[in-house]
Tab-separated table of C-alpha atoms and ligand atoms in Angstrom:
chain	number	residue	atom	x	y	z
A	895	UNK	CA	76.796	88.603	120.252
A	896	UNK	CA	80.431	87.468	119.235
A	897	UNK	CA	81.459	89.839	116.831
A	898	UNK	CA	80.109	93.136	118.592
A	899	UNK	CA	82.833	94.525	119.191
A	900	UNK	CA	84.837	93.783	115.938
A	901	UNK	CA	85.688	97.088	113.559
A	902	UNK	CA	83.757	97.418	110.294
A	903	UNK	CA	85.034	99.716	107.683
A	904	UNK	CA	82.639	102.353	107.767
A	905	UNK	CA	81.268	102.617	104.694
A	906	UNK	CA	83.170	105.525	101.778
A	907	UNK	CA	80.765	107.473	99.712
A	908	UNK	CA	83.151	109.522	98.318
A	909	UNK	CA	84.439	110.677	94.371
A	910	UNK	CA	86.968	108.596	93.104
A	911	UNK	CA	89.665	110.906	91.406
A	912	UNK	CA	91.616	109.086	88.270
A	913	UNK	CA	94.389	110.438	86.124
A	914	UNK	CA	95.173	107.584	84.327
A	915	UNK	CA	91.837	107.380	82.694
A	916	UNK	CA	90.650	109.790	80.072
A	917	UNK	CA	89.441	113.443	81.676
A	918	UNK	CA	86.056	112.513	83.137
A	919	UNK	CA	83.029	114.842	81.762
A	920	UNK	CA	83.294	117.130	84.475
A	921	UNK	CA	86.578	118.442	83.633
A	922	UNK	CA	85.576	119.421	80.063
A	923	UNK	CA	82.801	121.933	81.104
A	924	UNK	CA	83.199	124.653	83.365
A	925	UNK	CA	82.851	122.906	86.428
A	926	UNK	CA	83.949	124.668	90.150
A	927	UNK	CA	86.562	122.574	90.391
A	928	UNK	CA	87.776	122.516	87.466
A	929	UNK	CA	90.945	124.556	88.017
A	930	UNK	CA	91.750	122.533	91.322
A	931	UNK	CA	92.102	119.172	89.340
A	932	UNK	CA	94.059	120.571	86.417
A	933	UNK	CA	96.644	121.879	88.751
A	934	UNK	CA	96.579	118.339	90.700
A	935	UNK	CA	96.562	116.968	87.068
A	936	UNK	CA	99.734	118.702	86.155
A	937	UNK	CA	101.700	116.418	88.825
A	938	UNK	CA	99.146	113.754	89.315
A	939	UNK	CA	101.422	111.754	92.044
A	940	UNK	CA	100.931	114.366	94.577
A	941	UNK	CA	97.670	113.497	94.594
A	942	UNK	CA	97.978	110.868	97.528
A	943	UNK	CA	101.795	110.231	97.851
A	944	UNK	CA	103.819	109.684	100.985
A	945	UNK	CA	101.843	111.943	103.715
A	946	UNK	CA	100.045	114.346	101.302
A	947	UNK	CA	97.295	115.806	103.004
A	948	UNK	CA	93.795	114.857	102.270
A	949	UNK	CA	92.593	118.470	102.177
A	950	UNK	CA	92.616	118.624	98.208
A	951	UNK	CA	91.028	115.776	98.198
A	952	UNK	CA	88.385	115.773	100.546
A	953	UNK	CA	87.653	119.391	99.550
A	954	UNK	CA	86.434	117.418	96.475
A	955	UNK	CA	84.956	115.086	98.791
A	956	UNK	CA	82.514	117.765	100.318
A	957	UNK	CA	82.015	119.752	97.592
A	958	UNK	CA	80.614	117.602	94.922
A	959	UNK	CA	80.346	113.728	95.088
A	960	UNK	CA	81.185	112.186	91.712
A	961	UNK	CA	81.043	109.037	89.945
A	962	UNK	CA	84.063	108.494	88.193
A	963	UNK	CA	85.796	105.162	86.907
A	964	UNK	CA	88.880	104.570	89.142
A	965	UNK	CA	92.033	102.098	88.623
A	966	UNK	CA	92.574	99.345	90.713
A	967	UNK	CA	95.315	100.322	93.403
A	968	UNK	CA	98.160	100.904	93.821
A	969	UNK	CA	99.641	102.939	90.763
A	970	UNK	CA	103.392	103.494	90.789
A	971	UNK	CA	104.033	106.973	90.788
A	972	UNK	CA	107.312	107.476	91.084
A	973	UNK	CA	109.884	106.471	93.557
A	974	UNK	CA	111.412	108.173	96.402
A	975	UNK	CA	113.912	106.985	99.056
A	976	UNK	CA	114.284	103.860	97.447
A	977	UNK	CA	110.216	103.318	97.687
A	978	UNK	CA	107.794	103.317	95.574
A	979	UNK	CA	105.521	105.773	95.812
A	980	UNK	CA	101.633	105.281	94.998
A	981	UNK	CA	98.639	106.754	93.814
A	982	UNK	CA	95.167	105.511	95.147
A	983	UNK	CA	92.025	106.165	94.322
A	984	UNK	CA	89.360	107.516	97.170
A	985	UNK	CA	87.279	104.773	97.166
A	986	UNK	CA	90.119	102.289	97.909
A	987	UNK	CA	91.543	104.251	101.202
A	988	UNK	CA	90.701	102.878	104.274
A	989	UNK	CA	89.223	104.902	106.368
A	990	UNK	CA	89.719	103.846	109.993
A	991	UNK	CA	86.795	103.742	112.668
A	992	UNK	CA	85.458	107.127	113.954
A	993	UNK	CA	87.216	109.096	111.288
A	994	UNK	CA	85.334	111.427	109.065
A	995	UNK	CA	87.538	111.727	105.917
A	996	UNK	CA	86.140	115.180	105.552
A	997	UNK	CA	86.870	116.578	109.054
A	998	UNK	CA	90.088	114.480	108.766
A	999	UNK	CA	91.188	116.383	105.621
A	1000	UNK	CA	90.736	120.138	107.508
A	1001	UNK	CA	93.564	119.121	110.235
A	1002	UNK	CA	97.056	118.310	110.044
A	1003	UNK	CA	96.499	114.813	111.082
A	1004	UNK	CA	94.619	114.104	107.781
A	1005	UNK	CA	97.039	111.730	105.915
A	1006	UNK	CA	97.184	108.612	104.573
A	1007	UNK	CA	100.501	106.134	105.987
A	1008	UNK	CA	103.196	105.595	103.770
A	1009	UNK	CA	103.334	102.531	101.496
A	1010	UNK	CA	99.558	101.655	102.701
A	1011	UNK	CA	95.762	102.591	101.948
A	1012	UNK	CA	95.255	103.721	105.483
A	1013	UNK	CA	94.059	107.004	106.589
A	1014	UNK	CA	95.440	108.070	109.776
A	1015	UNK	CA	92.968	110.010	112.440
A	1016	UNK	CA	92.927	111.156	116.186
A	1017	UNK	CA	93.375	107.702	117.759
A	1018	UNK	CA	96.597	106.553	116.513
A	1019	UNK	CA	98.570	107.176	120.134
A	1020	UNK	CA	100.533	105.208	121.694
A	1021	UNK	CA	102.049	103.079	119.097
A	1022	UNK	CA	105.815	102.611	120.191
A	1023	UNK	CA	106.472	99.182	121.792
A	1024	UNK	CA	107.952	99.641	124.933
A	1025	UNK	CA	107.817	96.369	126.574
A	1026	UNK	CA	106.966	92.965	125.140
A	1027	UNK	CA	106.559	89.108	126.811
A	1028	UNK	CA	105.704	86.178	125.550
A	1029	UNK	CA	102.455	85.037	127.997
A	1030	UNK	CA	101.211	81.853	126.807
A	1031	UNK	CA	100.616	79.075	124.069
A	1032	UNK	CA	97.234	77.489	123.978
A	1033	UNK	CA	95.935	75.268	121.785
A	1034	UNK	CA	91.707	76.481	122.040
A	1035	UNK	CA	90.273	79.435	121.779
A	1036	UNK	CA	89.134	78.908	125.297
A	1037	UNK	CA	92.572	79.039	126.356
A	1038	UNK	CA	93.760	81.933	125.638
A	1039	UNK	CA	94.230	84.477	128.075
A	1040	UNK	CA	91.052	86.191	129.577
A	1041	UNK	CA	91.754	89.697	130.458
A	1042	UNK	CA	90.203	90.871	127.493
A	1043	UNK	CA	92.842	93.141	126.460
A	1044	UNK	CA	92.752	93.757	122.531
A	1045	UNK	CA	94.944	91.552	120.483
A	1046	UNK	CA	96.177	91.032	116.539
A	1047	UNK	CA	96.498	87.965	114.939
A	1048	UNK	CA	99.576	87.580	112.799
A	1049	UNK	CA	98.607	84.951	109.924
A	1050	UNK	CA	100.587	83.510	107.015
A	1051	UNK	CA	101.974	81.029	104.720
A	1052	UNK	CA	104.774	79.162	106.348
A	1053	UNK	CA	107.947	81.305	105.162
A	1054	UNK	CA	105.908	84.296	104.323
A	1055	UNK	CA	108.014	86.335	107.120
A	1056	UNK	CA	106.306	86.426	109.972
A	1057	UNK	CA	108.764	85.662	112.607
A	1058	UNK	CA	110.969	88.265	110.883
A	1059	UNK	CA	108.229	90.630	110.578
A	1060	UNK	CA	106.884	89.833	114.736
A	1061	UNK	CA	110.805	90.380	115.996
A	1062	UNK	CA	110.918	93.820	113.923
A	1063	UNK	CA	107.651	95.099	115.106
A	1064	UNK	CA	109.102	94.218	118.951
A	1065	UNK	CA	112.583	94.927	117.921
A	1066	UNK	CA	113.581	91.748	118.992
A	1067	UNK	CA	115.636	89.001	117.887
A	1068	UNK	CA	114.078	85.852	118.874
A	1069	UNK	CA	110.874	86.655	119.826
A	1070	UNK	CA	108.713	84.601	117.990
A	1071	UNK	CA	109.431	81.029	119.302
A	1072	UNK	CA	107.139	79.660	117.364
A	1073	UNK	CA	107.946	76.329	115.613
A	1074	UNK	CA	109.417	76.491	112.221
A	1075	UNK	CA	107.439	73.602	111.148
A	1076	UNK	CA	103.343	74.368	111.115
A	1077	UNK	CA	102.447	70.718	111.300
A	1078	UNK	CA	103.693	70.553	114.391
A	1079	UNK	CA	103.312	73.104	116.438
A	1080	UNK	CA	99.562	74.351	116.606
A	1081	UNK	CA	99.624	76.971	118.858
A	1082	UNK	CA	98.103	80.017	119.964
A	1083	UNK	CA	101.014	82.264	120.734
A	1084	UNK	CA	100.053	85.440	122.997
A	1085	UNK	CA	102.910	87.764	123.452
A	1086	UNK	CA	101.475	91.288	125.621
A	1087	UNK	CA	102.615	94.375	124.390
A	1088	UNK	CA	102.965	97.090	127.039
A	1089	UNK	CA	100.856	95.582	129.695
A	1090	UNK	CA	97.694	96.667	127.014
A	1091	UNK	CA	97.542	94.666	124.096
A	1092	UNK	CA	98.135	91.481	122.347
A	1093	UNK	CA	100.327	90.054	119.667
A	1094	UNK	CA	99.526	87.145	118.464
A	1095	UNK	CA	101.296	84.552	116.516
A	1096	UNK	CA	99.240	81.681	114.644
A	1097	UNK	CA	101.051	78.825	112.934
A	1098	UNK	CA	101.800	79.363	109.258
A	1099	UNK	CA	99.813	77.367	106.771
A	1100	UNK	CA	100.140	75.866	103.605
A	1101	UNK	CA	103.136	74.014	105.282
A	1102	UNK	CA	103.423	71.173	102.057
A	1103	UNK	CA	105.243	68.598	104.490
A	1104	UNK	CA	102.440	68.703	107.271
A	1105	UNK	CA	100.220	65.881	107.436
A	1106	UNK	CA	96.902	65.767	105.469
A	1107	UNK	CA	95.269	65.703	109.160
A	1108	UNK	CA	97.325	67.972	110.683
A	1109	UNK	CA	95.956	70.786	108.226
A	1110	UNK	CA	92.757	69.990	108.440
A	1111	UNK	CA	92.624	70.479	112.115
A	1112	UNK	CA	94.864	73.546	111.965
A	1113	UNK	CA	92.369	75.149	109.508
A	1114	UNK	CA	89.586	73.864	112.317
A	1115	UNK	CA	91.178	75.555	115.229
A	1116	UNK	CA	92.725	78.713	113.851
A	1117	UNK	CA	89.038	79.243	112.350
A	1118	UNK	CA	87.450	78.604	115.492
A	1119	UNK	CA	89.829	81.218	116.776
A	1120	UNK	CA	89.107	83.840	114.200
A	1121	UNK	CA	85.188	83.323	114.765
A	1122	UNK	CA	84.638	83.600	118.535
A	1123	UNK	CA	87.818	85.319	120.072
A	1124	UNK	CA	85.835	88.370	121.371
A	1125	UNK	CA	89.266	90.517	122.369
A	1126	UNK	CA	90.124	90.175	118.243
A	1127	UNK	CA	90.577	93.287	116.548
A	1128	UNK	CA	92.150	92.445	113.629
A	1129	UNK	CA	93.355	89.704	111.671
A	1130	UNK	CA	96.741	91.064	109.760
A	1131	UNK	CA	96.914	88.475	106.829
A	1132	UNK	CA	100.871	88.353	105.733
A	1133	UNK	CA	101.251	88.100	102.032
A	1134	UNK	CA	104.768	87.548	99.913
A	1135	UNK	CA	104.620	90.569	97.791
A	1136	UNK	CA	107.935	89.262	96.003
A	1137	UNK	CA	106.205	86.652	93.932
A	1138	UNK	CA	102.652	86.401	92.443
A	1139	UNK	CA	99.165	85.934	94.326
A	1140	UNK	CA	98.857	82.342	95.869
A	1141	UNK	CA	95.718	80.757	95.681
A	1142	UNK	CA	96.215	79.299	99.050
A	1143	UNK	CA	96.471	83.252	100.161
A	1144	UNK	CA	93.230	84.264	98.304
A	1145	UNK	CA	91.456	81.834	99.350
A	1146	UNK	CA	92.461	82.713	102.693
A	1147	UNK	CA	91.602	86.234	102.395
A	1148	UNK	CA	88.146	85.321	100.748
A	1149	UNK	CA	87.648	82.974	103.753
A	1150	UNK	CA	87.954	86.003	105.754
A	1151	UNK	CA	86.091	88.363	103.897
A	1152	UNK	CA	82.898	86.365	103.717
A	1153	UNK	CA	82.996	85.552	107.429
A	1154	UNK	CA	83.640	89.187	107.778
A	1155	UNK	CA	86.435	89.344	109.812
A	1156	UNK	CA	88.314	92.397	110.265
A	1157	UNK	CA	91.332	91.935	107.806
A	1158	UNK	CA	94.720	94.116	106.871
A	1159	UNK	CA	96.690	92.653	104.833
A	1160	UNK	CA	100.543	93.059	105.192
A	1161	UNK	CA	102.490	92.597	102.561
A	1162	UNK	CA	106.407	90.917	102.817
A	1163	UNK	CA	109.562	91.311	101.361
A	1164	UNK	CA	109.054	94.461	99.303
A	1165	UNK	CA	112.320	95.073	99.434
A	1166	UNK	CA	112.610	92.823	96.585
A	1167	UNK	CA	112.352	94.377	93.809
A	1168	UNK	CA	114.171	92.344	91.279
A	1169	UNK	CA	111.704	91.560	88.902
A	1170	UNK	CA	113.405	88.717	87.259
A	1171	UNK	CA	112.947	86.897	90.381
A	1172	UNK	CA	109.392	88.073	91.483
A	1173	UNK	CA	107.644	86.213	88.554
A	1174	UNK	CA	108.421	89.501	86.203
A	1175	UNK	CA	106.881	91.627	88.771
A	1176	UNK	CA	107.531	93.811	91.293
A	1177	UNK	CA	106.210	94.265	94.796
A	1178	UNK	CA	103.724	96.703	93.915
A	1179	UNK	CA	102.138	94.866	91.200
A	1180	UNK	CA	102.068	91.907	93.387
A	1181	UNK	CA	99.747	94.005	95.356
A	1182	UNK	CA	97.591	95.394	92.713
A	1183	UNK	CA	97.153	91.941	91.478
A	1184	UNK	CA	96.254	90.893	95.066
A	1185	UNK	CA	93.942	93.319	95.614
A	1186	UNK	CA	92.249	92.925	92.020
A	1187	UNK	CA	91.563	89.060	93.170
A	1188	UNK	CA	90.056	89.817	96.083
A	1189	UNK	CA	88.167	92.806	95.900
A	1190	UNK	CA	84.528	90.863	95.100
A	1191	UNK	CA	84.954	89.061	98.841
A	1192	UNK	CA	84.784	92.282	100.243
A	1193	UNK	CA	82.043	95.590	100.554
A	1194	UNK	CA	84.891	98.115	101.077
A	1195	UNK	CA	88.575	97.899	100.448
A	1196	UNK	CA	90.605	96.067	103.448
A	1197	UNK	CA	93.317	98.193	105.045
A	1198	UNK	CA	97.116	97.418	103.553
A	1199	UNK	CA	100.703	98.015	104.603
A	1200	UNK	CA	103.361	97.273	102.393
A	1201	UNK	CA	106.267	95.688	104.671
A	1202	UNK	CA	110.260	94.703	104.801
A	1203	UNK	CA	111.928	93.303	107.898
A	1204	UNK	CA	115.212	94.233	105.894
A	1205	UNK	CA	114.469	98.058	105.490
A	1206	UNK	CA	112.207	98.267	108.552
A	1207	UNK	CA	109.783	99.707	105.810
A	1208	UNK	CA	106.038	99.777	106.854
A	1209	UNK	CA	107.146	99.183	110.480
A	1210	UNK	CA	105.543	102.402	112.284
A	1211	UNK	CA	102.979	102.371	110.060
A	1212	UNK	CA	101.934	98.656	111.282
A	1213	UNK	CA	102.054	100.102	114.911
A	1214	UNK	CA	100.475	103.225	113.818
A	1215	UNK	CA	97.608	101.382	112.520
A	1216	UNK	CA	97.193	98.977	115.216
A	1217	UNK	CA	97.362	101.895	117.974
A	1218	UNK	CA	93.971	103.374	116.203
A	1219	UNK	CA	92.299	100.687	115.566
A	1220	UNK	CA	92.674	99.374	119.417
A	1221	UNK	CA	92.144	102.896	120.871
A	1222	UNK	CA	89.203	103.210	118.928
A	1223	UNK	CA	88.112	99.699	120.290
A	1224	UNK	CA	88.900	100.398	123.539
A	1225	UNK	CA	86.077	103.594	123.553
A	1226	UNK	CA	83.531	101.608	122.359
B	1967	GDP	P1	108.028	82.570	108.673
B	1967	GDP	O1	108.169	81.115	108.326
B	1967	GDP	O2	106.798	83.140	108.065
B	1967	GDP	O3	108.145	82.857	110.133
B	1967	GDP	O4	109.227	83.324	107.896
B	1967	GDP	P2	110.624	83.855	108.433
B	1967	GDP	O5	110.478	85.114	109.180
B	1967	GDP	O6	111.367	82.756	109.104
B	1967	GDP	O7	111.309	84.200	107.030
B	1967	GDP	C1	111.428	83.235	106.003
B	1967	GDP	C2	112.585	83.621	105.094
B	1967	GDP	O8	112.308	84.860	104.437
B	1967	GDP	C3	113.886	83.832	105.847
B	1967	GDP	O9	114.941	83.372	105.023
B	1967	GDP	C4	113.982	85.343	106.031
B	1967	GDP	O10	115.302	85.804	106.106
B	1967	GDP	C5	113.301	85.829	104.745
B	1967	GDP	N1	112.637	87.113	104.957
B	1967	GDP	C6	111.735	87.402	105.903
B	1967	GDP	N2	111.309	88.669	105.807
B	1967	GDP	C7	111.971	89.206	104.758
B	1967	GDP	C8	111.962	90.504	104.137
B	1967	GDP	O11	111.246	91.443	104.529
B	1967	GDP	N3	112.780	90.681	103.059
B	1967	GDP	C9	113.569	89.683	102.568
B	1967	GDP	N4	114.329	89.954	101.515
B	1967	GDP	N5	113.599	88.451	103.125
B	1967	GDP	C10	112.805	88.214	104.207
């Protein structure tokens, strides 16, 4: 079986906590918890804002499972350190592999990354990047190496950031040797991370001056990658989050969802925030709008980091989430 080892979102039955919609019934009648929201309501961004514990929340969680209309994420709170901080709903967090939100919430640990939807647990060790090589280009799937470490595949509309975003993550200049120009150079590009893991760089698509046929067999071979490459943990999807949705970039993040291949979505250049220039938006509408557009492809909400190779923003939380995600994959 191909997939067997890939990471599926366990599945969140869990309240969904709004404060943006109108008081849901429970909070007119005498309900237990009651008097826990209205203090939460009284500053609703510390709800889930830049590492709040989940204890409030999952508290709610155990207690009493509720059905209450939530907004799409993320909501603006406020800002803080130049970042904006955001509110999300329960039912959008992901919740990695072999956490229980509940036990989670109880210990320290129980937080969700800054600028993302991503609950960290007990496997996120080892993240720093220590050492980093580049190790091959291949051009099939059966090519690439076979030591079955666990490996990430960096994917994303030529320009998007990537190379930017691949040298930050290694804190390396030139790393990424890739080919500026997608329609030529259709690589595989493996580049081992601390003797243990992969990085791996994919062409960019949606390169307008590549040939017709070009594409077409880029779409063939990266897909063919995404489908049988065993070692695959994740597929981190880079999206511009300084200009509106693409469809090119939803219909690559459908593509993924209905194959069901594990998916986080990184989002670029949100240190941008002129909204003149971002199509009247800013970043973190960009990424509601995103995730709005997408949501039907998937059963629960893909894992998000919102990213800047200028500010270094969302860079420990990238590594953060890959360590947990591999560690988990690497007990089971
Ligand atoms: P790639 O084609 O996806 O590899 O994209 P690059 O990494 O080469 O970046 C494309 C352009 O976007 C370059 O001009 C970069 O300087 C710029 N860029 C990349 N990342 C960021 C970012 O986080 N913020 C800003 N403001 N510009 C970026």
């Amino acid at each position: 079986m191909l997939l067997h080892h890939r990471i599926l979102n366990p599945r969140l039955i869990l309240p969904i906590v709004s404060f943006s919609a109108p008081p849901p019934r429970y909070l007119q009648s005498d309900h237990p918890l009651l008097l826990l929201l209205a203090s939460e309501r009284r500053n609703p961004a510390s709800l889930l804002t830049r590492s709040h514990s989940l204890s409030t929340v999952a508290q709610l969680a155990v207690s009493a499972p509720l059905e209450v209309d939530a907004p799409i994420l993320p909501q603006v709170a406020d800002e803080k350190d130049g970042e904006p901080q955001v509110q999300i709903p329960l039912d959008k967090l992901f919740v990695p592999p072999g956490v229980d939100l509940a036990e989670a919430a109880s210990t320290a640990s129980g937080r969700v990354l800054r600028g993302s939807n991503i609950v960290l647990g007990p496997y996120a060790r080892d993240a720093q990047v220590a050492t980093a090589e580049f190790v091959k280009s291949s051009t099939k799937t059966e090519e690439c190496p076979t030591d079955g470490l666990p490996e990430f595949a960096l994917v994303g509309r030529s320009n998007v950031g990537k190379s930017s975003l691949l040298n930050s993550l290694v804190r390396r200049k030139r790393l990424a040797l890739t080919s500026k120009k997608p329609g030529k150079t259709q690589c595989i590009n493996h580049f081992r991370i601390n003797d243990s893991w992969y990085l791996v760089d994919l062409p960019g698509y949606g390169y307008a001056a590549a040939p017709h046929e070009a594409r077409v067999n880029w779409d063939e071979f990266t897909k063919n990658y995404f489908l049988n490459r065993e070692s695959l943990v994740s597929v981190f999807l880079l999206i511009d989050a300084s200009i509106p949705a693409k469809k090119i970039d939803l219909e690559y993040a459908s593509w993924l969802g209905q194959n069901q291949i594990p998916m986080t979505l990184l989002f670029t250049k949100c240190d941008k925030r002129k909204k003149k220039k971002n199509g009247g938006k800013r970043p973190e509408e960009n990424v509601e709008d995103f995730q709005k557009l997408i949501c039907e492809y998937f059963k629960e909400a893909p894992p998000w980091i919102m990213t800047s190779s200028v500010t270094n923003q969302g860079r420990e939380e990238i590594l953060l989430h890959m360590a947990q995600l591999r560690n988990y994959w690497l007990k089971h």
